[in-house]
PDB file of C-alpha atoms in Angstrom:
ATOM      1  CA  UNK F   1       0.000   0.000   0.000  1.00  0.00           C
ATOM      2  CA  UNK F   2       1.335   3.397  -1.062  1.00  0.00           C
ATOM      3  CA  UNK F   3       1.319   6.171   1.649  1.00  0.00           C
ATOM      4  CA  UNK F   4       0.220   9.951   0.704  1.00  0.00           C
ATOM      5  CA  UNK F   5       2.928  12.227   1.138  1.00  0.00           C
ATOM      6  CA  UNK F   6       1.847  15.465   3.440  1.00  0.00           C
ATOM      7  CA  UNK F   7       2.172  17.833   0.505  1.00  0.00           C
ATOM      8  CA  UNK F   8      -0.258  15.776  -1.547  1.00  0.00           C
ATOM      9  CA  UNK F   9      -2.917  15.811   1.355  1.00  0.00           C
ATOM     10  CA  UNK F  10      -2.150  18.947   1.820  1.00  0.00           C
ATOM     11  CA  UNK F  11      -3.087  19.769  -2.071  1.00  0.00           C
ATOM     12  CA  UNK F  12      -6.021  17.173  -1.738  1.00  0.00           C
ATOM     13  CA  UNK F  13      -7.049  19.481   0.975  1.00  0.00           C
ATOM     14  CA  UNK F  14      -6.313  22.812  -0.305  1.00  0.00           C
ATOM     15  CA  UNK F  15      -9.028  21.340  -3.013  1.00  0.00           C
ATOM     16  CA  UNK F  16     -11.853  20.320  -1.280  1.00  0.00           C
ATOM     17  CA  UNK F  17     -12.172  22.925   1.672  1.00  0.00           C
ATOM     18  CA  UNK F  18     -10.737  26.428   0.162  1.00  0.00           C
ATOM     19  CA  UNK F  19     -14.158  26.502  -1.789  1.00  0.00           C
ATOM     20  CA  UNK F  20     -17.400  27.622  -1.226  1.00  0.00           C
ATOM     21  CA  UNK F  21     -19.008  28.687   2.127  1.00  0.00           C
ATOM     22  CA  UNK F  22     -19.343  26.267   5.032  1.00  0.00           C
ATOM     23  CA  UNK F  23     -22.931  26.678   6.803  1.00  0.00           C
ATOM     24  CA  UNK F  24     -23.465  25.368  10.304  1.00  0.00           C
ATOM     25  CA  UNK F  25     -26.613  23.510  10.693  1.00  0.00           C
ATOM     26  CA  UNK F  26     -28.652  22.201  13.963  1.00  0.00           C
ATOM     27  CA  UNK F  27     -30.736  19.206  13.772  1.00  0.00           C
ATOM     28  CA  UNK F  28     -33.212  17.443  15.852  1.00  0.00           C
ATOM     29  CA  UNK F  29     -33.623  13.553  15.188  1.00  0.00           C
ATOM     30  CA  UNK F  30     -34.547  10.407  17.318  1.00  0.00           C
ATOM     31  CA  UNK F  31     -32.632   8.036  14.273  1.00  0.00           C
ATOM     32  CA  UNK F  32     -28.878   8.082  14.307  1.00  0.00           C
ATOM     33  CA  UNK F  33     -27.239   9.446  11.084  1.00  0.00           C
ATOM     34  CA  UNK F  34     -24.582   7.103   8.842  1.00  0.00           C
ATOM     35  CA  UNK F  35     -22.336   8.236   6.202  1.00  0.00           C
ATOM     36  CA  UNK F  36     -24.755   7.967   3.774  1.00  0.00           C
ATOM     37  CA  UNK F  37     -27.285  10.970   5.050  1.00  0.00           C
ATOM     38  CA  UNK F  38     -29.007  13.517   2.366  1.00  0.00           C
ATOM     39  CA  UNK F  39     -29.271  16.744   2.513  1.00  0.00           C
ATOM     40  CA  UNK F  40     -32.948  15.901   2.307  1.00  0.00           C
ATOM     41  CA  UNK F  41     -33.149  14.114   5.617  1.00  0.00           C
ATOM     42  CA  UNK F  42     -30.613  17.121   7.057  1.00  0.00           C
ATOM     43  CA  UNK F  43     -33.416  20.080   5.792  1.00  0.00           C
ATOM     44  CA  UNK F  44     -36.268  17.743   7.430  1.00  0.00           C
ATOM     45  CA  UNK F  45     -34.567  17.709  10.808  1.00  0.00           C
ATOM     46  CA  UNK F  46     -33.356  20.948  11.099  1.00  0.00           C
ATOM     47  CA  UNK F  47     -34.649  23.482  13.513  1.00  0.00           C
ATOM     48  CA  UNK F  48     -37.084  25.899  12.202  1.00  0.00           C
ATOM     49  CA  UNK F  49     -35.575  28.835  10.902  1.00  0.00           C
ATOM     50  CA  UNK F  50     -36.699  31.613  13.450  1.00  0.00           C
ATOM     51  CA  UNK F  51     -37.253  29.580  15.930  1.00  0.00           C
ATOM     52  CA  UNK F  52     -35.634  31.495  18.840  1.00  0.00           C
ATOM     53  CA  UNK F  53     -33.740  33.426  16.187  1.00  0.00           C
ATOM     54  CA  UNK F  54     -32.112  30.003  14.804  1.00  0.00           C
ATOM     55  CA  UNK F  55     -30.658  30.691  11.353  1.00  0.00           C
ATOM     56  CA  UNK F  56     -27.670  28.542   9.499  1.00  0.00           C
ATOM     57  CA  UNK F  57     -24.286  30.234  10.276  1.00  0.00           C
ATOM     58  CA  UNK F  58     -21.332  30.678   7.564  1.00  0.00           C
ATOM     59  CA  UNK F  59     -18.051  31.025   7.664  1.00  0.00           C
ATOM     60  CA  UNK F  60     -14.706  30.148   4.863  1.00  0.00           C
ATOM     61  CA  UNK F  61     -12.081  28.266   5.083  1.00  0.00           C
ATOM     62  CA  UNK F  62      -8.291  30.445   3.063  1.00  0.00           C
ATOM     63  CA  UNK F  63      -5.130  29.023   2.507  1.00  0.00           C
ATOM     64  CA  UNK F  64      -4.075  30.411   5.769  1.00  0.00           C
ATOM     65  CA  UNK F  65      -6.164  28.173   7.673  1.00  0.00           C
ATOM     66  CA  UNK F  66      -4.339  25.215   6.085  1.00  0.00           C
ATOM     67  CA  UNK F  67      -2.031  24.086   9.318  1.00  0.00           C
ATOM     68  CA  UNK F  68       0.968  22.387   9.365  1.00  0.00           C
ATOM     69  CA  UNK F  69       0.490  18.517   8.723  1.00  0.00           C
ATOM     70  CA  UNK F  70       0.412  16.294  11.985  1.00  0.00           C
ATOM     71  CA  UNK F  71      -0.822  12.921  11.134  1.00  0.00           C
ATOM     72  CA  UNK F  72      -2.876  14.296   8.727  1.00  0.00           C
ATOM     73  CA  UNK F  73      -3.965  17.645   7.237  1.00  0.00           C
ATOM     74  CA  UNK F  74      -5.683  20.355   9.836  1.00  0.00           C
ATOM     75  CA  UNK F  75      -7.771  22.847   9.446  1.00  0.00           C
ATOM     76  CA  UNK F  76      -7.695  25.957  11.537  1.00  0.00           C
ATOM     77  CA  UNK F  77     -10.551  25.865  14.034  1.00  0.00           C
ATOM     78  CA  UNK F  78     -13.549  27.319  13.572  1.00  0.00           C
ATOM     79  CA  UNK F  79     -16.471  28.955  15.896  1.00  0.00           C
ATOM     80  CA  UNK F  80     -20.188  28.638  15.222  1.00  0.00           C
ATOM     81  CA  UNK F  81     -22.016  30.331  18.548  1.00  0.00           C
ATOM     82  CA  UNK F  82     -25.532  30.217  18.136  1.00  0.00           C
ATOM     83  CA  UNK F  83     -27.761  32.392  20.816  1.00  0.00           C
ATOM     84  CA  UNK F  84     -31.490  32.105  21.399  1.00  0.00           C
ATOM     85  CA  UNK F  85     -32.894  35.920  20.891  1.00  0.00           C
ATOM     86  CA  UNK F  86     -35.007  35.652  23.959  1.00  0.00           C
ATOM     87  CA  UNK F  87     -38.377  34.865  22.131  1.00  0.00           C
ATOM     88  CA  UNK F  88     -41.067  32.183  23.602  1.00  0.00           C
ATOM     89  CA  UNK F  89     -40.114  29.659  20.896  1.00  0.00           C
ATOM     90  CA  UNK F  90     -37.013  27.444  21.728  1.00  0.00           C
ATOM     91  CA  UNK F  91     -34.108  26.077  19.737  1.00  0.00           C
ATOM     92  CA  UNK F  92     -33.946  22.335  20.379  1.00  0.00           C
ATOM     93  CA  UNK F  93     -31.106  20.192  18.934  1.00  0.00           C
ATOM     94  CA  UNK F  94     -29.041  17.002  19.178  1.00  0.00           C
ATOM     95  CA  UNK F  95     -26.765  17.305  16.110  1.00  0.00           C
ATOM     96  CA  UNK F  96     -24.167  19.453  14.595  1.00  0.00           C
ATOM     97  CA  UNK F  97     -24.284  19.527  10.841  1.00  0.00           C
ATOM     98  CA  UNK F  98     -21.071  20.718   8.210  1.00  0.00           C
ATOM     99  CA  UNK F  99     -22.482  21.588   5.189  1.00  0.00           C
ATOM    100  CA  UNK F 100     -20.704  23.231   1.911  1.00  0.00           C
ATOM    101  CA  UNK F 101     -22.161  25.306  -0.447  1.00  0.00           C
ATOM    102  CA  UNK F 102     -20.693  25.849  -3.945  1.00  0.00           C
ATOM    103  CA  UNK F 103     -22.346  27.393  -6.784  1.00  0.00           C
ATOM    104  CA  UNK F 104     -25.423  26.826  -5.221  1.00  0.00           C
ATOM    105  CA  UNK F 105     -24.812  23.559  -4.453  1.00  0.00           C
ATOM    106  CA  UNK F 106     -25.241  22.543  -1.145  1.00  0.00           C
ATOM    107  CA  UNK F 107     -23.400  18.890  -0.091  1.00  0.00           C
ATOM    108  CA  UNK F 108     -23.333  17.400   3.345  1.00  0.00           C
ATOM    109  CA  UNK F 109     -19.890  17.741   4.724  1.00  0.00           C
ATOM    110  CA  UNK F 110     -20.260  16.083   7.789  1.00  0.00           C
ATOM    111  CA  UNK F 111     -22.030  15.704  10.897  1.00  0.00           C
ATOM    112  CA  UNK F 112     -21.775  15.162  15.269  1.00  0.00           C
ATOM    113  CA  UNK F 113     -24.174  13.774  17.698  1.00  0.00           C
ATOM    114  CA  UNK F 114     -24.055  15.671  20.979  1.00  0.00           C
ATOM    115  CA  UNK F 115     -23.851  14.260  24.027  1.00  0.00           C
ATOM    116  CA  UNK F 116     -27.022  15.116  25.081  1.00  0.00           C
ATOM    117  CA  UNK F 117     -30.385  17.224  23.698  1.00  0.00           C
ATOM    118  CA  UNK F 118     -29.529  21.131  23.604  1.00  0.00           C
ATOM    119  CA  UNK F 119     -32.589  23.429  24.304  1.00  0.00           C
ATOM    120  CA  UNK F 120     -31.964  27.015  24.242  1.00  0.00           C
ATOM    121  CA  UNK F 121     -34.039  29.793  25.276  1.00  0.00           C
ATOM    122  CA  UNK F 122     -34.145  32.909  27.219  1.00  0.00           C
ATOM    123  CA  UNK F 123     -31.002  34.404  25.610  1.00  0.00           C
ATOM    124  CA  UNK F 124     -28.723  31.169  25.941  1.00  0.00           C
ATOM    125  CA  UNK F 125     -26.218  30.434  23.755  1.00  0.00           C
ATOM    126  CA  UNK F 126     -24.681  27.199  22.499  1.00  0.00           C
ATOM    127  CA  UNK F 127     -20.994  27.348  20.888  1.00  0.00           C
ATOM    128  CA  UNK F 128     -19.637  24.780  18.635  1.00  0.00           C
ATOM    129  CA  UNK F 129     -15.976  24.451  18.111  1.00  0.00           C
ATOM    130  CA  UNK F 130     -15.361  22.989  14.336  1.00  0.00           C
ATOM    131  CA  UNK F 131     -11.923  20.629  13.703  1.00  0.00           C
ATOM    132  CA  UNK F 132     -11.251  19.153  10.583  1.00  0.00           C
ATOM    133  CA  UNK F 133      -8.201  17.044  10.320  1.00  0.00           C
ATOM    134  CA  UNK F 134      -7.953  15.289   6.632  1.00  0.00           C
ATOM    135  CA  UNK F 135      -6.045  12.284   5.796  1.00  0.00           C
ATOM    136  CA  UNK F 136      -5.148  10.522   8.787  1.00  0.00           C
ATOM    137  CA  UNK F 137      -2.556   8.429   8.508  1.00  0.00           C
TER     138      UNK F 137
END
């Protein structure tokens, strides 16, 4: 078996993640996801948009945010804090959803199960720390 060397993960990288915007989703479902989830089944779980003020957040990933290879290829870390606006209606979560949009086209990057259900409300806040580390080796 041939082994990558770091600058061609790094390159492999460089080509999948410094594209397109990267939009944080929530999700509420009582069915684990697999690998193979749609972005169908992601829209039909996710919280309500307005719902306590929830909205998908953005953010980019730049060449500078390429780190230097450790067992793989990192990515520098990335924040999504999502706070309730203080309205009746609650957020209620139990996943963590990467998804990349391109063009218009929007593809499940990847996903995490929290430990436990999330409810926000009165003005609470829930921050997610994102770490992507490609091409473990």
């Amino acid at each position: 078996m041939a082994v990558l060397t770091s600058a061609e993960v790094n390159e492999q990288v460089n080509l999948s993640y410094i594209r397109g915007t990267y939009k944080v989703a929530l999700t509420f479902t009582t069915t684990d996801y697999t690998s193979t989830v749609s972005l169908a089944t992601i829209a039909a779980d996710e919280v309500t948009v307005g719902n306590g003020g929830y909205a998908r957040l953005s953010y980019t990933y730049s060449a500078a945010d390429l780190l230097a290879y450790s067992n793989g290829q990192p990515l520098a870390q990335k924040v999504a804090t999502f706070v309730h606006d203080g309205s009746s209606t609650d957020m209620t979560f139990n996943y963590a959803v990467l998804l990349r949009d391109v063009s218009g086209t929007v593809t499940v990057v990847g996903f995490q199960k929290l430990a436990e259900t999330i409810v926000l409300s009165n003005g609470n806040f829930a921050t997610i720390n994102i770490n992507i580390l490609q091409g473990v080796g």
